[in-house]
Short mmCIF file of C-alpha atoms in Angstrom, two decimals:
data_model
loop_
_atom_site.label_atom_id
_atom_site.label_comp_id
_atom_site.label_asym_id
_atom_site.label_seq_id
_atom_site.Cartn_x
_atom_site.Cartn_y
_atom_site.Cartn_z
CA UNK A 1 32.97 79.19 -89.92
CA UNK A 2 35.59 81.21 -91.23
CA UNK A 3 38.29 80.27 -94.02
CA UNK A 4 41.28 79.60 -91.86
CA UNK A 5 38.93 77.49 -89.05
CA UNK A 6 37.78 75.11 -92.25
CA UNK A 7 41.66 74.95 -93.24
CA UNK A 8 42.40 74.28 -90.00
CA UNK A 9 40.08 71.63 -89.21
CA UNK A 10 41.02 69.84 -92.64
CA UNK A 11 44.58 69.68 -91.80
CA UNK A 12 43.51 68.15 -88.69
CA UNK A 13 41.46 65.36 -89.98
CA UNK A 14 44.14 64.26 -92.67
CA UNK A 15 46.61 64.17 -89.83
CA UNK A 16 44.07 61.68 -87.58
CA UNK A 17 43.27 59.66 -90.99
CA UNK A 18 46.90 59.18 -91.76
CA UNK A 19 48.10 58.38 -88.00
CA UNK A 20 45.19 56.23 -88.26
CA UNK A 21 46.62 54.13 -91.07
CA UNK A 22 50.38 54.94 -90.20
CA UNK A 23 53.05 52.33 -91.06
CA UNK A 24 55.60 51.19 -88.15
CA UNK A 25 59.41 49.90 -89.28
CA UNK A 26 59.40 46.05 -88.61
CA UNK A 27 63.14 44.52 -88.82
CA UNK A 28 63.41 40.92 -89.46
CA UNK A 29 66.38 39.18 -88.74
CA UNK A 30 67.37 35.38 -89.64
CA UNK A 31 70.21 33.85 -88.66
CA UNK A 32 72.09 31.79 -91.89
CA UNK A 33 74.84 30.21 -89.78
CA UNK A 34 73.78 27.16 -90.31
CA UNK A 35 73.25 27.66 -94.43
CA UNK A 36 75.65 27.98 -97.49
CA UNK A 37 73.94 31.85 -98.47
CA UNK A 38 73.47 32.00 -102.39
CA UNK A 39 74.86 33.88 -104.95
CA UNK A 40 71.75 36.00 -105.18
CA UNK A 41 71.63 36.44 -101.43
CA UNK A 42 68.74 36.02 -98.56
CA UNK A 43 65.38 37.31 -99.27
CA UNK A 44 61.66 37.33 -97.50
CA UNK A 45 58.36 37.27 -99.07
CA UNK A 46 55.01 37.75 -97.89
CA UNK A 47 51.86 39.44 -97.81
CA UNK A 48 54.47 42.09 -96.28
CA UNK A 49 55.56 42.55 -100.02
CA UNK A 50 52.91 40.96 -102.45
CA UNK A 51 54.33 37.82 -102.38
CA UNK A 52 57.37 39.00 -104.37
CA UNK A 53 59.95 36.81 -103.93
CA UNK A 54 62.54 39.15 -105.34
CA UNK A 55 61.72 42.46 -103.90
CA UNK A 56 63.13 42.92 -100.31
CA UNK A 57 66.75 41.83 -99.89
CA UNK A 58 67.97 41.34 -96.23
CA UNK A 59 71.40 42.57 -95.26
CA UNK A 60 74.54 40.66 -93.38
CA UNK A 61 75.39 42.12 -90.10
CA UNK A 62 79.12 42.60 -89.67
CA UNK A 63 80.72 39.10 -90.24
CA UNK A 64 77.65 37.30 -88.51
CA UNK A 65 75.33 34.92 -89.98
CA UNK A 66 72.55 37.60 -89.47
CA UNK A 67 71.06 38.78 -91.82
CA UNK A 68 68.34 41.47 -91.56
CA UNK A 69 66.53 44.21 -93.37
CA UNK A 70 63.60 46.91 -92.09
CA UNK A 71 60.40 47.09 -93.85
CA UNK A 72 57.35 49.24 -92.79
CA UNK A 73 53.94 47.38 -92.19
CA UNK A 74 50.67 48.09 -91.42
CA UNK A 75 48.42 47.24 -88.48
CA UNK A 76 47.15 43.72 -88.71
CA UNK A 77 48.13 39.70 -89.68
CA UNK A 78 51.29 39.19 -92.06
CA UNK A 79 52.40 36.27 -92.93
CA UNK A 80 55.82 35.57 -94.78
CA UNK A 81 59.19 33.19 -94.87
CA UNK A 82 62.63 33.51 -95.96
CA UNK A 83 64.24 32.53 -99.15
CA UNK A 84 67.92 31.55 -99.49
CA UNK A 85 67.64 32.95 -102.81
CA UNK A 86 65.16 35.32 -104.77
CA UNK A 87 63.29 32.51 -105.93
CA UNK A 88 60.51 30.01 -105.32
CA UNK A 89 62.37 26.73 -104.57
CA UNK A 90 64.77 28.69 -102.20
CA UNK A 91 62.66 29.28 -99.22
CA UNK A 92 62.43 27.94 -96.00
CA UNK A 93 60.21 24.97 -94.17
CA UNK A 94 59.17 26.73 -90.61
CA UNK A 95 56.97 25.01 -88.63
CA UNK A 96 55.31 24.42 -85.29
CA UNK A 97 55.29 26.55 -83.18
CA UNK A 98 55.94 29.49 -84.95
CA UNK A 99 54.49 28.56 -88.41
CA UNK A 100 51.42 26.33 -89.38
CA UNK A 101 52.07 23.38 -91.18
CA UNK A 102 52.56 25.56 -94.67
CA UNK A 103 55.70 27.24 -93.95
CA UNK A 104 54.44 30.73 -93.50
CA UNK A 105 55.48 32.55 -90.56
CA UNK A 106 52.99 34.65 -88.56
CA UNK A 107 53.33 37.85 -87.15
CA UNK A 108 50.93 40.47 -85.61
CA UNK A 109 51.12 44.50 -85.92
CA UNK A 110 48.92 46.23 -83.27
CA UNK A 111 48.13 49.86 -83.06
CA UNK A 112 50.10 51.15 -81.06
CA UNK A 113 52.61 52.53 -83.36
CA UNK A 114 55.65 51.12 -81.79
CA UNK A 115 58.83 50.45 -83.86
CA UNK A 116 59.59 46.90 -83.91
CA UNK A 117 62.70 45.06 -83.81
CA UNK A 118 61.58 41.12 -84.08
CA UNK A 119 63.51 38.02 -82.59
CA UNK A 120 66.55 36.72 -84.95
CA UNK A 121 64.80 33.35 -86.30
CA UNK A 122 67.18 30.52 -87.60
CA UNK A 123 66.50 29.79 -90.96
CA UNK A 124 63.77 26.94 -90.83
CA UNK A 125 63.67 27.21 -87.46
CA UNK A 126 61.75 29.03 -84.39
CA UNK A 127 63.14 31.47 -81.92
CA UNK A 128 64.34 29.66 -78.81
CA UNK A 129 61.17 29.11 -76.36
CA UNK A 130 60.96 31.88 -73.72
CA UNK A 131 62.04 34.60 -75.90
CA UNK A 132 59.32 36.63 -78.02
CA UNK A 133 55.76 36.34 -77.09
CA UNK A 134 54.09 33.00 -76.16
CA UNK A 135 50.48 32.17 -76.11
CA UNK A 136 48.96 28.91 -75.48
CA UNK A 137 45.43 27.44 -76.76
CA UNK A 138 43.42 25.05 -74.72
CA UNK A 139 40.10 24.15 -75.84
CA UNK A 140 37.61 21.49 -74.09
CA UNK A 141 36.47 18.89 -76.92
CA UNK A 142 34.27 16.77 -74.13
CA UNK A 143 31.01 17.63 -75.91
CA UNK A 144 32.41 15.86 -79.23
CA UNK A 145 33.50 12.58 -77.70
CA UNK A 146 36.57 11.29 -78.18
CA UNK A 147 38.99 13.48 -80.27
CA UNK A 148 42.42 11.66 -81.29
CA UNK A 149 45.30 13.64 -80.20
CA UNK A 150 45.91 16.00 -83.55
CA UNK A 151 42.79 16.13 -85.18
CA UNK A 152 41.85 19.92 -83.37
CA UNK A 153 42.60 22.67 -85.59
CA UNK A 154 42.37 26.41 -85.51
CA UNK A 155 42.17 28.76 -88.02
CA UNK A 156 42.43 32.98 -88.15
CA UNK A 157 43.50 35.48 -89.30
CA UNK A 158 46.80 33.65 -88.53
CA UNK A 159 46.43 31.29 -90.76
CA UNK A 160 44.60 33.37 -93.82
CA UNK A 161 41.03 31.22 -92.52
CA UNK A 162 42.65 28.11 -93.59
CA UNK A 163 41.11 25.07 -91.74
CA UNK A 164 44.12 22.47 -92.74
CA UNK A 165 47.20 24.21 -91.43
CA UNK A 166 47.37 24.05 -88.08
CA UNK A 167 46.80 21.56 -85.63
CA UNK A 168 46.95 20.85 -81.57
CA UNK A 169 49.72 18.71 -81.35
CA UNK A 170 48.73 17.85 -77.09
CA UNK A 171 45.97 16.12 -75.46
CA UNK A 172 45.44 15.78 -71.96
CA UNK A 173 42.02 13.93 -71.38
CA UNK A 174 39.71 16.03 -73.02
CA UNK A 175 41.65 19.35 -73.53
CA UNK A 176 43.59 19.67 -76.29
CA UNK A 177 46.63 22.68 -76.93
CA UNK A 178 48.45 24.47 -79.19
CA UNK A 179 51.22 26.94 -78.31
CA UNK A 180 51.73 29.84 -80.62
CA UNK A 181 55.14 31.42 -80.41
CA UNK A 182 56.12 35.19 -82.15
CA UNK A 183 58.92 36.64 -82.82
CA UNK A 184 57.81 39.77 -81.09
CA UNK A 185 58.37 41.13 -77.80
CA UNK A 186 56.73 39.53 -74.84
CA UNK A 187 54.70 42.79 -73.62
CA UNK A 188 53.51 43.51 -77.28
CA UNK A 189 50.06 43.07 -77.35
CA UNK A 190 48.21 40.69 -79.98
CA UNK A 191 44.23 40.64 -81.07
CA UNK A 192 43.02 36.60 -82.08
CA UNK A 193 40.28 36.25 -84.13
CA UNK A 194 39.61 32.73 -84.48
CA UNK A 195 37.75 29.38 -84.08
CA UNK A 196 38.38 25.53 -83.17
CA UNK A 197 37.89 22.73 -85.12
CA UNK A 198 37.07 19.15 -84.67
CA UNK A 199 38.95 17.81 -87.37
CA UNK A 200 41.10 19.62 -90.51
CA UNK A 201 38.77 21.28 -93.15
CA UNK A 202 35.38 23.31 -93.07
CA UNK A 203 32.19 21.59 -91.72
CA UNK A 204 34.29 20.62 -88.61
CA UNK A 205 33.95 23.91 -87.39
CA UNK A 206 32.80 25.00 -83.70
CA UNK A 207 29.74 27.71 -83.22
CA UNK A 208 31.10 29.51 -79.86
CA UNK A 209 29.20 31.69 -77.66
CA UNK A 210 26.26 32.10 -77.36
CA UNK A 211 27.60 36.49 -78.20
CA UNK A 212 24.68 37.99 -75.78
CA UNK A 213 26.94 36.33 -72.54
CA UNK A 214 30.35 35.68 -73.89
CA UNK A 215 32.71 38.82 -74.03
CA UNK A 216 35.10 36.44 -76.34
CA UNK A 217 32.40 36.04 -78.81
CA UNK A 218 31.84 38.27 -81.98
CA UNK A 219 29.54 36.98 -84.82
CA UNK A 220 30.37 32.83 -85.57
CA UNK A 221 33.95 34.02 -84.12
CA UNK A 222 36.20 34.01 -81.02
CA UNK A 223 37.86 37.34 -80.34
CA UNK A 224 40.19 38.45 -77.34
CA UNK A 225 43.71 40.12 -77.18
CA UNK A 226 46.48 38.73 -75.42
CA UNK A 227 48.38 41.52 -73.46
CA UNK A 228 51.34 39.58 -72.40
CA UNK A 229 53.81 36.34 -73.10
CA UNK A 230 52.66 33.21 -71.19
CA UNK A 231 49.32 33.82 -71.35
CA UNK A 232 47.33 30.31 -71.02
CA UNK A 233 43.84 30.80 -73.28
CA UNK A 234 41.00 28.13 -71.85
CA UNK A 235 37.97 27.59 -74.04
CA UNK A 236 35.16 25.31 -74.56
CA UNK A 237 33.86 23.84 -78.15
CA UNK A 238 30.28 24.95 -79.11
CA UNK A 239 30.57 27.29 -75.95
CA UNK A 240 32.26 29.95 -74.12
CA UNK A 241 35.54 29.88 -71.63
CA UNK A 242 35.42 28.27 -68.63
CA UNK A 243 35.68 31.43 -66.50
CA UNK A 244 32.46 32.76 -68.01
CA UNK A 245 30.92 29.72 -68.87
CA UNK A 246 27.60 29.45 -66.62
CA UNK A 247 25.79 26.13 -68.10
CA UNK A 248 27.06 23.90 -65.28
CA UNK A 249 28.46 26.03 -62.48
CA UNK A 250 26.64 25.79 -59.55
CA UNK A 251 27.67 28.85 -57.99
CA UNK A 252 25.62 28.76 -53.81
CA UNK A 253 26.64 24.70 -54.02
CA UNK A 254 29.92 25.69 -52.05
CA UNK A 255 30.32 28.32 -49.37
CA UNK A 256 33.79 30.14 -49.36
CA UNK A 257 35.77 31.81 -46.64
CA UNK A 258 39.09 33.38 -46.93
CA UNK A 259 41.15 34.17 -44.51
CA UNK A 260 43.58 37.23 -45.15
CA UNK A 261 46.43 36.45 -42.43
CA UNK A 262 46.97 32.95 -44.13
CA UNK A 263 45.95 33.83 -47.71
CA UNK A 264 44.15 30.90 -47.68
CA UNK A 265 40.39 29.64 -48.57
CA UNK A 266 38.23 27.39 -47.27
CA UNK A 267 35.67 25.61 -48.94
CA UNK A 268 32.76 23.54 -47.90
CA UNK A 269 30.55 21.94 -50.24
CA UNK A 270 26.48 21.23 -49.45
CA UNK A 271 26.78 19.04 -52.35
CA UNK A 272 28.59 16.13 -52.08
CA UNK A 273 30.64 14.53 -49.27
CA UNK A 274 32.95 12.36 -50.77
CA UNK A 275 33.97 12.17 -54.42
CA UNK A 276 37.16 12.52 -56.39
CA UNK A 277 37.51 15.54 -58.21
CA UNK A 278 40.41 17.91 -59.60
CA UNK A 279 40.57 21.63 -59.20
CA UNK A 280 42.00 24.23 -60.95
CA UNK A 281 42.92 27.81 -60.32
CA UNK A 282 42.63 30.68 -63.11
CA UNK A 283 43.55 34.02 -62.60
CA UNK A 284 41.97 36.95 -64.18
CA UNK A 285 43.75 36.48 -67.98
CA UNK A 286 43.18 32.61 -67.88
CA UNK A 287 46.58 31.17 -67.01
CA UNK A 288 46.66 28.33 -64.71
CA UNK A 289 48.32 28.84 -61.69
CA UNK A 290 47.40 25.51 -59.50
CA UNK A 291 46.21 22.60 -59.86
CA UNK A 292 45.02 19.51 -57.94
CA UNK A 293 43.83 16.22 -59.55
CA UNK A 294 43.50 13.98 -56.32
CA UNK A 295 41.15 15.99 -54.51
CA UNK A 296 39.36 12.90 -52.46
CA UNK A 297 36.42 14.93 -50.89
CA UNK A 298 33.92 17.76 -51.55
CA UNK A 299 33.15 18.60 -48.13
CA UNK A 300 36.38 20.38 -46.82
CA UNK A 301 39.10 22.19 -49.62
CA UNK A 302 41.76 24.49 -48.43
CA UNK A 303 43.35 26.43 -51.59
CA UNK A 304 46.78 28.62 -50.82
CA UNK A 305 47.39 31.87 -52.52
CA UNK A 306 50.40 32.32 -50.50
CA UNK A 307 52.61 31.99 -53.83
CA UNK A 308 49.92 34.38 -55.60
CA UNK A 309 49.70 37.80 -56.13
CA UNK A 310 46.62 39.97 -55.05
CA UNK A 311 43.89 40.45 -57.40
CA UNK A 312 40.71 37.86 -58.77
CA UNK A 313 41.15 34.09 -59.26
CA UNK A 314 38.91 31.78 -60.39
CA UNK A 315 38.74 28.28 -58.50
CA UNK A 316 37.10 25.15 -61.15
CA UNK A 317 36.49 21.94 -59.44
CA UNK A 318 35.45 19.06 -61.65
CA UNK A 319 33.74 16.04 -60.25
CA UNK A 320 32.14 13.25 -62.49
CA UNK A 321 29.94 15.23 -65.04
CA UNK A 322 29.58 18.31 -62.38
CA UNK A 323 31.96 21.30 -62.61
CA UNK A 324 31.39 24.13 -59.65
CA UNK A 325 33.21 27.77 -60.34
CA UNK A 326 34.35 30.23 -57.94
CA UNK A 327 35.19 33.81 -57.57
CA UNK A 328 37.45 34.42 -55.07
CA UNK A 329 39.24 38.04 -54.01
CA UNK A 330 42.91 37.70 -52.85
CA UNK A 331 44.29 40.65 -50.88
#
């Protein structure tokens, strides 16, 4: 290879290692309308600056009570809060739903390289719900018995690992939710690594999968990336998601017809002729889009996908200690 292909190729590979580990320019923005601002002015510290609570100094915005200031980041978790002041004693309380119980904000950097330009954030507050990106956790604690409404936790890379900070504030019957809310935009993609816990502190923990046949499952963790704001997550403790979760589906117990001119289907169940059950309809990403808790027989179910889009739902129907899944084609 001659001298000038070697140069070449150098240059080449220092300019794929450096996009690789490029920086992006992240403004944060608080709003201080509500606050008295300090005589040494409003601050933010992080892991986005080494916890220094002095070095990065946001700027007032015309004669408005925002204040803001650009700061590059790397891909990847960053946690930080505001200070009314360059001190410890000066900064902010956040909380649920955009900060776990500690105060420290979350906020995720994917790799895509895109200049960011975050949600204004009142000081100790949240942006307003339906603006910046959404994501809620629901997680199926039936296999642990009765859970009091609170006790689930989660912990991530969100939370540093920490198994105290943040909690599921809702219960409905078994499944218990958290909503996580960012102040980035609602089509900017973020990666979860995570796991559920029974109750606050290690030893609580859950052991999801099993890996070999759950796509959401890497090592002892839980790992998917949620494209869009909205987004409902479902998951089981000690197992997988209910879309992919095979233990009790019964998948020939119910035969399925759909019907294209009324975008309707039709099940019949081989099963069971009379029992109360409640279904549920998933579509591909996990969100709920119907649901039907009075279902008084098996034998005949109509489901409409008028209201739907076309593209791959998943129908759950739960009956006693029985849960039947199906994949159904709308088009």
């Amino acid at each position: 290879m001659k001298k000038n292909d070697i140069k070449k190729l150098m240059m080449l590979l220092m300019l794929v290692a450096f996009q690789a580990n490029a920086q992006v320019d992240v403004t944060l923005k608080v709003d201080m309308s509500a606050e008295t601002v300090g005589a040494d002015g409003v601050h933010v510290v992080g892991t986005i600056n080494g916890w220094s609570t002095d070095a990065t100094m946001l700027t007032q915005e015309g004669a408005t009570g925002i204040y803001s200031a650009t700061i590059q980041l790397n891909e990847g978790w960053h946690r930080y809060k505001f200070l009314n002041g360059n001190a410890w004693g000066t900064e902010e309380a956040a909380s649920y739903p955009c900060a776990p119980s500690n105060g420290d904000r979350f906020l995720y950097i994917n790799n895509s390289g895109m200049p960011l330009i975050l949600e204004t954030v009142p000081f100790n507050g949240c942006n307003p719900s339906g603006t910046g990106f959404e994501v809620t956790f629901n997680v199926d604690m039936a296999s642990e018995g009765t859970i009091p409404t609170g006790n689930v936790h989660m912990a991530g890379w969100f939370t540093d690992w920490n198994p105290e900070v943040l909690n599921f504030p809702n219960a409905n019957g078994d499944i218990h939710s958290g909503t996580l809310r960012f102040p980035t935009p609602a089509n900017y993609p973020i990666e979860f690594e995570y796991k559920y816990l029974s109750a606050a502190g290690w030893g609580n923990e859950e052991t999801p999968g099993p890996e070999a046949s759950c796509p959401s499952v890497t090592g002892a963790n839980r790992l998917i990336t949620v494209n869009t704001s909205g987004e409902n997550i479902y998951d089981v403790f000690n197992a997988c998601t209910y879309a992919l979760s095979t233990e009790d589906v019964m998948a020939n117990t119910f035969t399925t017809t759909y019907n294209k001119a009324t975008r309707q289907v039709k099940m019949s169940s081989i099963a069971s002729q009379a029992e109360v059950a409640t279904l549920s309809v998933y579509d591909l990403n996990g969100k709920s889009v119907q649901t039907n808790n009075n279902l008084n027989t098996l034998n005949e179910i109509t489901v409409d996908f008028q209201n739907q889009t076309n593209g791959i739902y998943f129908i759950r129907i739960e009956s006693g200690a029985k849960q039947w899944v199906k994949k159904i084609i709308v088009y």
